[in-house]
């Protein structure tokens, strides 16, 4: 049986092709070239079409993905988790990270990922892993550790060419690659195009379960961790405003809460005072889902974390029964809110 390949973005034809192939046990055809089938399988996985069958098809035919694929449903031989935890998974089985034999190769793997994982020079790796060793000794240590890491990963995942080390994206998947690709795409579009990123933002806990290599304090790790946090703190308030403009205030509040200091740390108060303020305002006042709101920190240029910054909260309410001034009393907001809304404060105190 010969099955023709569907055109790009033709979901119905793709569904029909894979459904018939699964029912008849077809995993190969004279029309199915490896490069084309790799693209077809990527489209199917991206659209959640016959996922188990497509994954088995990829494994049986040994298909390699395109270099720009970062979604986790592709059956990668090697998976590396670095967000919130560090874990190396090879052929769906975790590799033990304990033991002296594995320690240095895994430290090298972490450093390569932290430095970009593509065309990483030898010098920063030797400086990070063997700061007390001289040039020849450090390079010898690097050479032996690369050999041990290659043996651990297999499949030519780690490439060393002209003094540069890289991880081959055709054989391994790294969670931080998927996160960075998502952040770069989301930050690079206009406000009208943010709708396509709503599903990923709603499941941000899965995409970003924690800080990059939590517990590691090397310079290269801290640099990447700071960069990821900066991009997230730029994206989350933008997505929250997008949700609020589309009357999805529950999602907006949840998104703002994600960007609050109790999740990101004290520095988030300086980095995003508006997001921090809105999260506290909406949490304390319990804004109904039918309301649209905005809030601005009175001192966005503060040079130190503020325990409770002065705020002004213009709130638009669809039903006039909500007692906003009575809720925003000084004993609830603190004395710093008096200059921000003296009329609301006075009305609340009069009541």
PDB file of N, CA and C in Angstrom, residues 99-135:
ATOM      1  N   UNK A  99      28.401   9.210  42.931  1.00  0.00           N
ATOM      2  CA  UNK A  99      29.604   8.435  42.663  1.00  0.00           C
ATOM      3  C   UNK A  99      30.718   9.300  42.110  1.00  0.00           C
ATOM      4  N   UNK A 100      31.920   8.975  42.483  1.00  0.00           N
ATOM      5  CA  UNK A 100      33.076   9.775  42.080  1.00  0.00           C
ATOM      6  C   UNK A 100      33.309   9.698  40.575  1.00  0.00           C
ATOM      7  N   UNK A 101      33.032   8.549  39.959  1.00  0.00           N
ATOM      8  CA  UNK A 101      33.291   8.384  38.536  1.00  0.00           C
ATOM      9  C   UNK A 101      32.411   9.290  37.687  1.00  0.00           C
ATOM     10  N   UNK A 102      31.195   9.618  38.171  1.00  0.00           N
ATOM     11  CA  UNK A 102      30.271  10.422  37.390  1.00  0.00           C
ATOM     12  C   UNK A 102      30.350  11.907  37.728  1.00  0.00           C
ATOM     13  N   UNK A 103      30.990  12.265  38.821  1.00  0.00           N
ATOM     14  CA  UNK A 103      30.916  13.634  39.313  1.00  0.00           C
ATOM     15  C   UNK A 103      31.504  14.641  38.332  1.00  0.00           C
ATOM     16  N   UNK A 104      32.740  14.443  37.918  1.00  0.00           N
ATOM     17  CA  UNK A 104      33.395  15.431  37.064  1.00  0.00           C
ATOM     18  C   UNK A 104      32.784  15.491  35.670  1.00  0.00           C
ATOM     19  N   UNK A 105      32.459  14.366  35.020  1.00  0.00           N
ATOM     20  CA  UNK A 105      31.789  14.472  33.715  1.00  0.00           C
ATOM     21  C   UNK A 105      30.465  15.226  33.786  1.00  0.00           C
ATOM     22  N   UNK A 106      29.689  15.013  34.836  1.00  0.00           N
ATOM     23  CA  UNK A 106      28.417  15.718  34.951  1.00  0.00           C
ATOM     24  C   UNK A 106      28.625  17.201  35.256  1.00  0.00           C
ATOM     25  N   UNK A 107      29.662  17.522  36.008  1.00  0.00           N
ATOM     26  CA  UNK A 107      29.996  18.931  36.219  1.00  0.00           C
ATOM     27  C   UNK A 107      30.381  19.591  34.897  1.00  0.00           C
ATOM     28  N   UNK A 108      31.117  18.875  34.058  1.00  0.00           N
ATOM     29  CA  UNK A 108      31.457  19.398  32.738  1.00  0.00           C
ATOM     30  C   UNK A 108      30.198  19.595  31.902  1.00  0.00           C
ATOM     31  N   UNK A 109      29.263  18.651  31.964  1.00  0.00           N
ATOM     32  CA  UNK A 109      28.019  18.776  31.215  1.00  0.00           C
ATOM     33  C   UNK A 109      27.231  19.998  31.681  1.00  0.00           C
ATOM     34  N   UNK A 110      27.157  20.220  32.974  1.00  0.00           N
ATOM     35  CA  UNK A 110      26.451  21.397  33.493  1.00  0.00           C
ATOM     36  C   UNK A 110      27.106  22.689  33.006  1.00  0.00           C
ATOM     37  N   UNK A 111      28.435  22.730  33.026  1.00  0.00           N
ATOM     38  CA  UNK A 111      29.135  23.937  32.591  1.00  0.00           C
ATOM     39  C   UNK A 111      28.919  24.196  31.100  1.00  0.00           C
ATOM     40  N   UNK A 112      28.921  23.147  30.295  1.00  0.00           N
ATOM     41  CA  UNK A 112      28.690  23.318  28.854  1.00  0.00           C
ATOM     42  C   UNK A 112      27.301  23.885  28.600  1.00  0.00           C
ATOM     43  N   UNK A 113      26.291  23.370  29.301  1.00  0.00           N
ATOM     44  CA  UNK A 113      24.925  23.862  29.126  1.00  0.00           C
ATOM     45  C   UNK A 113      24.817  25.308  29.602  1.00  0.00           C
ATOM     46  N   UNK A 114      25.453  25.622  30.729  1.00  0.00           N
ATOM     47  CA  UNK A 114      25.383  26.982  31.262  1.00  0.00           C
ATOM     48  C   UNK A 114      26.047  27.991  30.336  1.00  0.00           C
ATOM     49  N   UNK A 115      27.042  27.547  29.590  1.00  0.00           N
ATOM     50  CA  UNK A 115      27.759  28.442  28.670  1.00  0.00           C
ATOM     51  C   UNK A 115      27.164  28.442  27.270  1.00  0.00           C
ATOM     52  N   UNK A 116      26.015  27.835  27.094  1.00  0.00           N
ATOM     53  CA  UNK A 116      25.334  27.902  25.814  1.00  0.00           C
ATOM     54  C   UNK A 116      25.223  26.597  25.071  1.00  0.00           C
ATOM     55  N   UNK A 117      26.073  25.620  25.389  1.00  0.00           N
ATOM     56  CA  UNK A 117      26.032  24.266  24.812  1.00  0.00           C
ATOM     57  C   UNK A 117      26.354  24.229  23.329  1.00  0.00           C
ATOM     58  N   UNK A 118      26.735  25.338  22.749  1.00  0.00           N
ATOM     59  CA  UNK A 118      27.098  25.362  21.331  1.00  0.00           C
ATOM     60  C   UNK A 118      28.370  26.184  21.169  1.00  0.00           C
ATOM     61  N   UNK A 119      29.391  25.541  20.611  1.00  0.00           N
ATOM     62  CA  UNK A 119      30.689  26.202  20.355  1.00  0.00           C
ATOM     63  C   UNK A 119      31.237  26.841  21.629  1.00  0.00           C
ATOM     64  N   UNK A 120      31.305  26.051  22.675  1.00  0.00           N
ATOM     65  CA  UNK A 120      31.835  26.529  23.958  1.00  0.00           C
ATOM     66  C   UNK A 120      33.358  26.374  23.942  1.00  0.00           C
ATOM     67  N   UNK A 121      34.056  27.436  24.208  1.00  0.00           N
ATOM     68  CA  UNK A 121      35.517  27.412  24.194  1.00  0.00           C
ATOM     69  C   UNK A 121      36.061  26.618  25.380  1.00  0.00           C
ATOM     70  N   UNK A 122      37.290  26.169  25.228  1.00  0.00           N
ATOM     71  CA  UNK A 122      37.915  25.374  26.282  1.00  0.00           C
ATOM     72  C   UNK A 122      38.253  26.214  27.509  1.00  0.00           C
ATOM     73  N   UNK A 123      38.668  27.465  27.286  1.00  0.00           N
ATOM     74  CA  UNK A 123      39.180  28.290  28.383  1.00  0.00           C
ATOM     75  C   UNK A 123      38.171  28.477  29.512  1.00  0.00           C
ATOM     76  N   UNK A 124      36.931  28.899  29.247  1.00  0.00           N
ATOM     77  CA  UNK A 124      36.000  29.065  30.374  1.00  0.00           C
ATOM     78  C   UNK A 124      35.663  27.757  31.075  1.00  0.00           C
ATOM     79  N   UNK A 125      35.693  26.645  30.358  1.00  0.00           N
ATOM     80  CA  UNK A 125      35.436  25.354  30.991  1.00  0.00           C
ATOM     81  C   UNK A 125      36.564  24.984  31.939  1.00  0.00           C
ATOM     82  N   UNK A 126      37.803  25.174  31.492  1.00  0.00           N
ATOM     83  CA  UNK A 126      38.932  24.864  32.365  1.00  0.00           C
ATOM     84  C   UNK A 126      38.960  25.790  33.563  1.00  0.00           C
ATOM     85  N   UNK A 127      38.586  27.057  33.361  1.00  0.00           N
ATOM     86  CA  UNK A 127      38.570  28.009  34.466  1.00  0.00           C
ATOM     87  C   UNK A 127      37.493  27.643  35.489  1.00  0.00           C
ATOM     88  N   UNK A 128      36.358  27.146  35.000  1.00  0.00           N
ATOM     89  CA  UNK A 128      35.255  26.816  35.902  1.00  0.00           C
ATOM     90  C   UNK A 128      35.500  25.527  36.671  1.00  0.00           C
ATOM     91  N   UNK A 129      36.118  24.533  36.024  1.00  0.00           N
ATOM     92  CA  UNK A 129      36.255  23.217  36.643  1.00  0.00           C
ATOM     93  C   UNK A 129      37.612  22.997  37.307  1.00  0.00           C
ATOM     94  N   UNK A 130      38.681  23.604  36.766  1.00  0.00           N
ATOM     95  CA  UNK A 130      40.019  23.405  37.334  1.00  0.00           C
ATOM     96  C   UNK A 130      40.691  24.768  37.481  1.00  0.00           C
ATOM     97  N   UNK A 131      40.179  25.608  38.373  1.00  0.00           N
ATOM     98  CA  UNK A 131      40.745  26.960  38.496  1.00  0.00           C
ATOM     99  C   UNK A 131      42.173  26.979  39.037  1.00  0.00           C
ATOM    100  N   UNK A 132      42.567  25.948  39.760  1.00  0.00           N
ATOM    101  CA  UNK A 132      43.892  25.935  40.375  1.00  0.00           C
ATOM    102  C   UNK A 132      44.933  25.212  39.534  1.00  0.00           C
ATOM    103  N   UNK A 133      44.523  24.648  38.418  1.00  0.00           N
ATOM    104  CA  UNK A 133      45.466  23.911  37.567  1.00  0.00           C
ATOM    105  C   UNK A 133      46.055  24.828  36.505  1.00  0.00           C
ATOM    106  N   UNK A 134      47.304  24.552  36.140  1.00  0.00           N
ATOM    107  CA  UNK A 134      47.964  25.326  35.103  1.00  0.00           C
ATOM    108  C   UNK A 134      47.471  24.874  33.721  1.00  0.00           C
ATOM    109  N   UNK A 135      47.905  25.583  32.688  1.00  0.00           N
ATOM    110  CA  UNK A 135      47.371  25.388  31.354  1.00  0.00           C
ATOM    111  C   UNK A 135      47.409  23.967  30.840  1.00  0.00           C
TER     112      UNK A 135
END
